[in-house]
Tab-separated table of C-alpha atoms and ligand atoms in Angstrom:
chain	number	residue	atom	x	y	z
P	677	MET	CA	136.210	-72.418	-20.995
P	678	SER	CA	139.739	-71.274	-20.163
P	679	MET	CA	141.970	-72.833	-17.805
P	680	ARG	CA	144.400	-71.807	-15.239
P	681	LYS	CA	147.230	-73.972	-15.983
P	682	ALA	CA	147.770	-76.737	-18.986
P	683	ALA	CA	150.497	-78.739	-20.190
P	684	ALA	CA	151.070	-80.194	-23.731
P	685	SER	CA	153.981	-82.278	-25.235
P	686	ALA	CA	154.633	-82.624	-28.856
P	687	PRO	CA	157.395	-84.986	-30.736
P	688	GLY	CA	160.649	-84.227	-32.702
P	689	LYS	CA	160.908	-85.455	-36.003
P	690	VAL	CA	163.303	-87.024	-38.457
P	691	ILE	CA	162.982	-86.299	-42.170
P	692	LEU	CA	163.713	-89.213	-44.088
P	693	PHE	CA	163.848	-87.586	-47.801
P	694	GLY	CA	163.958	-84.035	-49.410
P	695	GLU	CA	164.996	-81.798	-46.555
P	696	HIS	CA	166.001	-78.502	-48.004
P	697	PHE	CA	164.548	-79.072	-51.198
P	698	VAL	CA	160.946	-78.859	-49.370
P	699	VAL	CA	161.794	-75.086	-49.146
P	700	TYR	CA	161.378	-75.133	-52.728
P	701	ASP	CA	158.024	-76.874	-52.754
P	702	LYS	CA	159.425	-80.137	-53.264
P	703	PRO	CA	157.768	-83.232	-51.715
P	704	ALA	CA	159.737	-84.339	-48.233
P	705	ILE	CA	158.799	-87.720	-46.429
P	706	VAL	CA	159.028	-86.926	-42.514
P	707	SER	CA	158.000	-88.837	-39.054
P	708	ALA	CA	157.613	-87.951	-35.715
P	709	ILE	CA	160.046	-89.586	-33.312
P	710	HIS	CA	159.341	-90.889	-29.665
P	711	LEU	CA	161.564	-88.018	-28.176
P	712	ARG	CA	159.314	-85.227	-26.983
P	713	ALA	CA	159.314	-81.667	-25.617
P	714	ARG	CA	156.846	-80.922	-22.730
P	715	VAL	CA	155.530	-77.452	-21.892
P	716	GLU	CA	153.573	-76.501	-18.884
P	717	ALA	CA	152.011	-73.233	-18.405
P	718	TRP	CA	150.206	-71.213	-15.562
P	719	ILE	CA	148.259	-68.099	-15.630
P	720	HIS	CA	150.593	-65.088	-14.570
P	721	ASN	CA	149.270	-61.675	-13.302
P	722	GLN	CA	151.864	-59.918	-15.736
P	723	PRO	CA	151.581	-59.680	-19.346
P	724	GLY	CA	153.620	-61.587	-21.388
P	725	VAL	CA	155.875	-64.904	-21.198
P	726	TRP	CA	157.711	-65.917	-18.269
P	727	VAL	CA	160.251	-68.343	-17.361
P	728	GLY	CA	160.945	-68.020	-13.591
P	729	ASN	CA	161.531	-64.271	-12.957
P	730	ARG	CA	162.658	-63.457	-16.394
P	731	ARG	CA	160.496	-62.343	-19.285
P	732	LEU	CA	161.200	-64.527	-22.632
P	733	LEU	CA	161.260	-62.281	-25.257
P	734	ASN	CA	162.141	-62.873	-28.944
P	735	HIS	CA	162.039	-66.503	-28.531
P	736	PRO	CA	159.971	-69.380	-30.609
P	737	ALA	CA	157.863	-70.425	-27.494
P	738	SER	CA	156.759	-66.727	-26.449
P	739	ARG	CA	156.263	-65.683	-29.811
P	740	ALA	CA	154.012	-68.753	-30.517
P	741	ILE	CA	152.090	-68.075	-27.225
P	742	GLU	CA	151.696	-64.373	-28.118
P	743	TYR	CA	150.405	-65.412	-31.299
P	744	VAL	CA	147.601	-67.471	-29.772
P	745	PHE	CA	146.836	-64.549	-27.037
P	746	GLU	CA	146.743	-61.863	-29.717
P	747	LYS	CA	143.977	-64.167	-31.738
P	748	THR	CA	142.150	-65.009	-28.646
P	749	GLY	CA	141.968	-61.539	-26.943
P	750	TYR	CA	143.776	-62.883	-23.885
P	751	THR	CA	145.488	-60.147	-21.751
P	752	SER	CA	147.188	-61.463	-18.908
P	753	GLY	CA	150.495	-63.556	-19.153
P	754	VAL	CA	151.909	-67.005	-18.276
P	755	ARG	CA	154.825	-68.863	-16.656
P	756	LEU	CA	156.003	-71.605	-18.380
P	757	LYS	CA	158.424	-74.751	-17.622
P	758	ILE	CA	159.983	-76.149	-20.606
P	759	SER	CA	161.341	-79.573	-20.822
P	760	SER	CA	162.740	-81.820	-23.502
P	761	ASP	CA	164.363	-84.983	-24.242
P	762	ILE	CA	165.077	-83.829	-28.168
P	763	PRO	CA	168.743	-82.892	-28.514
P	764	SER	CA	168.746	-79.123	-30.026
P	765	SER	CA	170.223	-77.696	-33.175
P	766	VAL	CA	171.121	-81.177	-34.704
P	767	GLY	CA	168.125	-81.495	-36.958
P	768	LEU	CA	165.477	-83.356	-34.906
P	769	GLY	CA	162.924	-80.538	-34.498
P	770	SER	CA	163.612	-79.424	-31.049
P	771	SER	CA	162.767	-76.047	-31.565
P	772	ALA	CA	159.540	-76.419	-33.538
P	773	SER	CA	158.205	-79.129	-31.028
P	774	ILE	CA	158.945	-76.660	-28.299
P	775	SER	CA	156.751	-73.992	-30.278
P	776	VAL	CA	153.876	-76.570	-31.148
P	777	ALA	CA	153.754	-77.582	-27.125
P	778	SER	CA	153.845	-73.953	-26.306
P	779	ALA	CA	151.002	-72.836	-28.971
P	780	GLY	CA	148.944	-75.958	-27.476
P	781	THR	CA	149.098	-74.735	-23.892
P	782	ALA	CA	148.339	-71.133	-24.959
P	783	SER	CA	145.241	-72.494	-26.706
P	784	LEU	CA	144.252	-74.839	-23.761
P	785	ILE	CA	144.767	-71.724	-21.368
P	786	THR	CA	142.635	-69.559	-23.522
P	787	LEU	CA	140.092	-71.774	-25.243
P	788	GLY	CA	139.999	-74.668	-23.056
P	789	ARG	CA	140.936	-77.028	-25.978
P	790	ILE	CA	143.379	-77.515	-28.473
P	791	ASP	CA	142.555	-75.553	-31.823
P	792	LYS	CA	145.128	-77.140	-34.451
P	793	GLU	CA	145.109	-74.832	-37.080
P	794	LEU	CA	145.543	-71.725	-34.628
P	795	VAL	CA	148.479	-74.041	-33.090
P	796	ARG	CA	149.804	-74.489	-36.697
P	797	ILE	CA	150.031	-70.887	-37.434
P	798	ALA	CA	151.275	-69.781	-33.914
P	799	ALA	CA	153.885	-72.184	-34.029
P	800	SER	CA	155.222	-71.327	-37.481
P	801	GLU	CA	155.261	-67.679	-36.503
P	802	GLY	CA	157.362	-68.886	-33.408
P	803	GLU	CA	159.616	-70.701	-35.967
P	804	LYS	CA	160.369	-67.757	-38.252
P	805	ILE	CA	162.655	-66.235	-35.025
P	806	VAL	CA	165.134	-69.122	-35.571
P	807	HIS	CA	164.605	-70.234	-39.012
P	808	PHE	CA	165.206	-68.329	-42.416
P	809	ASN	CA	162.227	-69.366	-44.566
P	810	PRO	CA	160.971	-72.227	-42.954
P	811	SER	CA	158.737	-74.737	-44.838
P	812	GLY	CA	156.745	-75.687	-42.048
P	813	ILE	CA	157.575	-79.159	-42.266
P	814	ASP	CA	159.117	-79.312	-38.631
P	815	THR	CA	155.854	-77.577	-36.982
P	816	SER	CA	153.470	-79.632	-39.063
P	817	THR	CA	154.993	-83.141	-38.056
P	818	ALA	CA	155.467	-82.058	-34.159
P	819	LEU	CA	151.635	-80.969	-34.628
P	820	TYR	CA	149.993	-83.931	-36.192
P	821	GLY	CA	152.606	-86.673	-35.433
P	822	GLY	CA	152.980	-90.091	-37.550
P	823	GLY	CA	154.420	-90.260	-41.055
P	824	GLY	CA	153.580	-87.723	-43.379
P	825	LEU	CA	154.385	-86.521	-47.289
P	826	TYR	CA	154.843	-82.976	-47.039
P	827	THR	CA	154.762	-80.036	-49.647
P	828	ARG	CA	154.735	-76.413	-48.736
P	829	SER	CA	151.924	-75.423	-50.943
P	830	ARG	CA	149.770	-78.715	-49.911
P	831	GLY	CA	150.573	-79.324	-46.246
P	832	PHE	CA	150.922	-82.571	-44.432
P	833	THR	CA	149.538	-85.685	-45.571
P	834	PRO	CA	149.476	-88.634	-43.544
P	835	ILE	CA	151.443	-91.599	-44.821
P	836	GLU	CA	152.210	-95.072	-43.441
P	837	ILE	CA	156.069	-95.530	-42.927
P	838	PRO	CA	156.895	-99.422	-42.964
P	839	LEU	CA	159.770	-98.838	-40.562
P	840	LYS	CA	159.239	-99.184	-36.743
P	841	LYS	CA	162.827	-97.927	-35.621
P	842	ILE	CA	165.488	-95.456	-36.921
P	843	LEU	CA	168.933	-95.225	-35.814
P	844	ILE	CA	170.006	-91.557	-35.339
P	845	ILE	CA	173.773	-90.788	-35.187
P	846	ASP	CA	174.517	-87.514	-33.757
P	847	THR	CA	178.093	-86.111	-35.163
P	848	GLY	CA	178.224	-83.633	-32.067
P	849	LYS	CA	178.437	-80.714	-34.182
P	850	THR	CA	175.441	-78.092	-33.938
P	851	ARG	CA	174.539	-75.373	-36.513
P	852	ARG	CA	171.798	-72.900	-37.404
P	853	THR	CA	169.047	-74.114	-39.707
P	854	GLY	CA	168.710	-70.505	-41.092
P	855	GLU	CA	172.090	-70.542	-42.114
P	856	MET	CA	172.206	-73.861	-43.947
P	857	VAL	CA	168.786	-72.854	-45.579
P	858	LYS	CA	170.719	-69.752	-46.828
P	859	ARG	CA	173.662	-71.782	-48.037
P	860	VAL	CA	171.385	-73.701	-50.301
P	861	ARG	CA	170.000	-70.462	-51.798
P	862	GLU	CA	173.434	-69.216	-52.437
P	863	PHE	CA	174.062	-72.751	-54.555
P	864	MET	CA	170.625	-72.140	-56.172
P	865	GLU	CA	171.669	-68.292	-57.360
P	866	LYS	CA	175.122	-69.575	-58.533
P	867	ASN	CA	173.807	-72.760	-60.318
P	868	LYS	CA	170.283	-72.303	-61.507
P	869	GLU	CA	170.136	-75.147	-64.089
P	870	ARG	CA	171.729	-77.614	-61.938
P	871	PHE	CA	169.596	-76.566	-59.042
P	872	ASN	CA	166.334	-77.233	-61.234
P	873	ASP	CA	167.574	-80.656	-62.185
P	874	ILE	CA	168.295	-81.574	-58.757
P	875	LEU	CA	164.965	-80.717	-57.898
P	876	THR	CA	163.406	-82.547	-60.396
P	877	ARG	CA	165.361	-85.670	-59.507
P	878	GLU	CA	164.580	-85.035	-56.066
P	879	GLU	CA	160.791	-85.262	-56.919
P	880	GLU	CA	161.186	-88.378	-58.938
P	881	LEU	CA	163.250	-89.952	-56.011
P	882	ILE	CA	160.409	-89.514	-53.488
P	883	GLY	CA	158.176	-91.165	-55.953
P	884	GLU	CA	160.385	-94.208	-55.932
P	885	VAL	CA	160.659	-93.805	-52.357
P	886	ILE	CA	156.538	-94.414	-52.134
P	887	ASP	CA	157.065	-97.423	-54.449
P	888	ALA	CA	159.589	-98.819	-52.270
P	889	PHE	CA	157.338	-98.593	-49.135
P	890	ARG	CA	154.816	-100.286	-50.671
P	891	GLY	CA	156.743	-103.093	-51.551
P	892	LEU	CA	159.004	-102.940	-48.611
P	893	ASP	CA	162.207	-102.927	-50.664
P	894	PHE	CA	164.647	-101.840	-47.923
P	895	GLU	CA	167.726	-102.291	-50.031
P	896	LYS	CA	166.189	-99.865	-52.575
P	897	LEU	CA	165.436	-97.357	-49.988
P	898	GLY	CA	168.749	-97.543	-48.787
P	899	ARG	CA	170.301	-96.768	-52.131
P	900	LEU	CA	168.014	-93.937	-52.490
P	901	MET	CA	168.894	-92.508	-49.153
P	902	LEU	CA	172.534	-92.253	-50.324
P	903	GLU	CA	171.614	-90.595	-53.760
P	904	ASN	CA	169.424	-87.936	-51.648
P	905	GLN	CA	172.737	-87.770	-49.376
P	906	ASN	CA	174.658	-87.194	-52.839
P	907	LEU	CA	172.438	-84.183	-53.785
P	908	LEU	CA	172.526	-82.817	-50.528
P	909	ARG	CA	176.161	-83.018	-50.496
P	910	GLU	CA	176.331	-80.988	-53.827
P	911	VAL	CA	174.159	-78.265	-52.667
P	912	GLY	CA	176.524	-77.688	-49.729
P	913	VAL	CA	175.007	-78.961	-46.541
P	914	SER	CA	177.021	-82.359	-45.867
P	915	SER	CA	180.266	-81.925	-43.630
P	916	MET	CA	183.127	-84.055	-42.868
P	917	GLU	CA	181.423	-85.710	-39.740
P	918	ILE	CA	178.358	-86.455	-41.927
P	919	GLU	CA	180.345	-88.034	-44.330
P	920	GLU	CA	182.393	-90.219	-41.679
P	921	ALA	CA	179.082	-91.097	-39.883
P	922	VAL	CA	177.406	-92.221	-43.343
P	923	LYS	CA	180.678	-94.169	-44.182
P	924	LEU	CA	180.665	-95.866	-40.819
P	925	ALA	CA	177.046	-96.992	-41.092
P	926	LEU	CA	177.518	-98.369	-44.432
P	927	ASN	CA	180.597	-100.353	-43.350
P	928	ALA	CA	178.954	-101.969	-40.240
P	929	GLY	CA	176.232	-103.094	-42.727
P	930	ALA	CA	173.383	-100.489	-43.015
P	931	TYR	CA	171.400	-100.249	-46.138
P	932	GLY	CA	172.020	-96.526	-46.536
P	933	ALA	CA	172.585	-93.334	-44.662
P	934	LYS	CA	171.797	-89.627	-45.082
P	935	LEU	CA	172.002	-86.368	-42.931
P	936	THR	CA	168.293	-85.314	-41.600
P	937	GLY	CA	167.451	-81.831	-41.080
P	938	ALA	CA	169.492	-78.890	-42.210
P	939	GLY	CA	172.767	-80.863	-42.047
P	940	GLY	CA	176.127	-78.778	-41.746
P	941	GLY	CA	176.597	-81.229	-38.742
P	942	GLY	CA	173.746	-82.280	-36.624
P	943	CYS	CA	172.248	-85.847	-37.027
P	944	VAL	CA	172.475	-88.902	-39.820
P	945	ILE	CA	169.833	-91.446	-40.200
P	946	CYS	CA	170.623	-94.973	-40.901
P	947	LEU	CA	168.359	-97.516	-42.525
P	948	ALA	CA	169.414	-101.171	-41.334
P	949	GLU	CA	167.815	-104.495	-41.120
P	950	GLU	CA	165.772	-104.953	-37.664
P	951	ASP	CA	167.835	-107.575	-36.623
P	952	LYS	CA	171.291	-105.916	-37.397
P	953	ILE	CA	170.412	-102.311	-35.862
P	954	GLN	CA	171.411	-103.441	-32.444
P	955	GLU	CA	174.833	-104.555	-33.683
P	956	ILE	CA	175.228	-101.472	-36.102
P	957	SER	CA	174.436	-99.205	-33.079
P	958	LYS	CA	176.917	-100.578	-31.004
P	959	ILE	CA	179.670	-100.345	-33.786
P	960	ILE	CA	178.760	-96.459	-34.358
P	961	SER	CA	178.375	-95.578	-30.687
P	962	ARG	CA	182.190	-96.269	-30.120
P	963	ARG	CA	182.600	-92.999	-32.331
P	964	PHE	CA	179.297	-91.050	-32.231
P	965	LYS	CA	176.417	-90.706	-29.670
P	966	VAL	CA	173.747	-92.605	-31.164
P	967	TYR	CA	169.803	-92.907	-30.648
P	968	LEU	CA	167.567	-95.649	-31.598
P	969	THR	CA	164.177	-94.321	-31.558
P	970	GLY	CA	160.658	-95.439	-32.741
P	971	LEU	CA	158.949	-93.708	-35.724
P	972	SER	CA	155.498	-92.430	-36.206
P	973	ALA	CA	154.794	-91.024	-32.759
P	974	GLU	CA	151.715	-89.050	-31.717
P	975	GLY	CA	151.611	-85.533	-32.237
P	976	LEU	CA	150.854	-82.543	-30.136
P	977	ARG	CA	148.648	-83.888	-26.976
P	978	GLU	CA	147.471	-82.396	-23.881
P	979	GLU	CA	149.076	-83.627	-20.757
P	980	GLU	CA	148.406	-83.801	-17.092
P	981	ILE	CA	149.517	-80.980	-14.922
D	1108	LIG	C1	164.875	-78.437	-41.134
D	1108	LIG	O1	164.326	-79.300	-40.356
D	1108	LIG	C2	164.657	-78.842	-42.690
D	1108	LIG	C3	164.631	-77.755	-43.845
D	1108	LIG	O2	164.150	-78.337	-45.044
D	1108	LIG	C4	164.351	-76.233	-43.422
D	1108	LIG	C5	162.817	-76.176	-43.697
D	1108	LIG	O3	161.974	-77.043	-44.470
D	1108	LIG	O4	162.189	-75.075	-43.381
D	1108	LIG	C6	166.232	-77.728	-43.763
């Protein structure tokens, strides 16, 4: 049964290991975080997706919604209100969570329930507008929530991540994911053999991460984070600010740190002992904005409206 109004929210994400290489079908480890985007939608008498008096065109949210409308044969429009506590263009999956929450409200309005498979495909369509060749990791994480091992060909497999919180350092520089993905492709085209070796190592590294999760070996996880950061730097997606944030985190006593998401600016995640994390956060906050956020957050959910 269709609904006249609906609201849904979806979480942001941090990629703990494996961004960029996931585009080439290597595994990555990801977690939903406790920062969310919320979308409210009301049936509107004019076709299309509207925010106030403006028709939203060529936007991930409108594309995701229009996809749901096309598939369900809905011909009216919707008016939207989008709010989010996820900073945008810094690697935390802000646009994917908006796409997923938008598709979720469209599914509620047209079908009266959330059809997860429809939402997944609709949100991926939305993401194609802002990304270049998205692997689907951001939308899958916003949809399913929790922690996951993700590969492009096999999708999202839930896994237990033995970390309650993660310290996120925002370098303050925004960038476009699509451009960073293209940068890695250029590296690959110029350095085919080396790139293959990097992919092989990344895949082994993810296996070592899973073992370290099982053994709760945080020192090892920290070392693996730094190695992952070295590989990302080599393919050209680190930046001066990222390197500075990583050094600052290590000097403050973190086990490891690396960029998260597309890089080129954006955010760095930092792994530290639970009782040291507040102190480290305080030190880093003198230079960068920091977020201490919980992991394994709930995925897409219907909200009260
Ligand atoms: C962006 O959050 C993650 C990237 O690996 C791109 C993608 O997987 O679509 C950089």
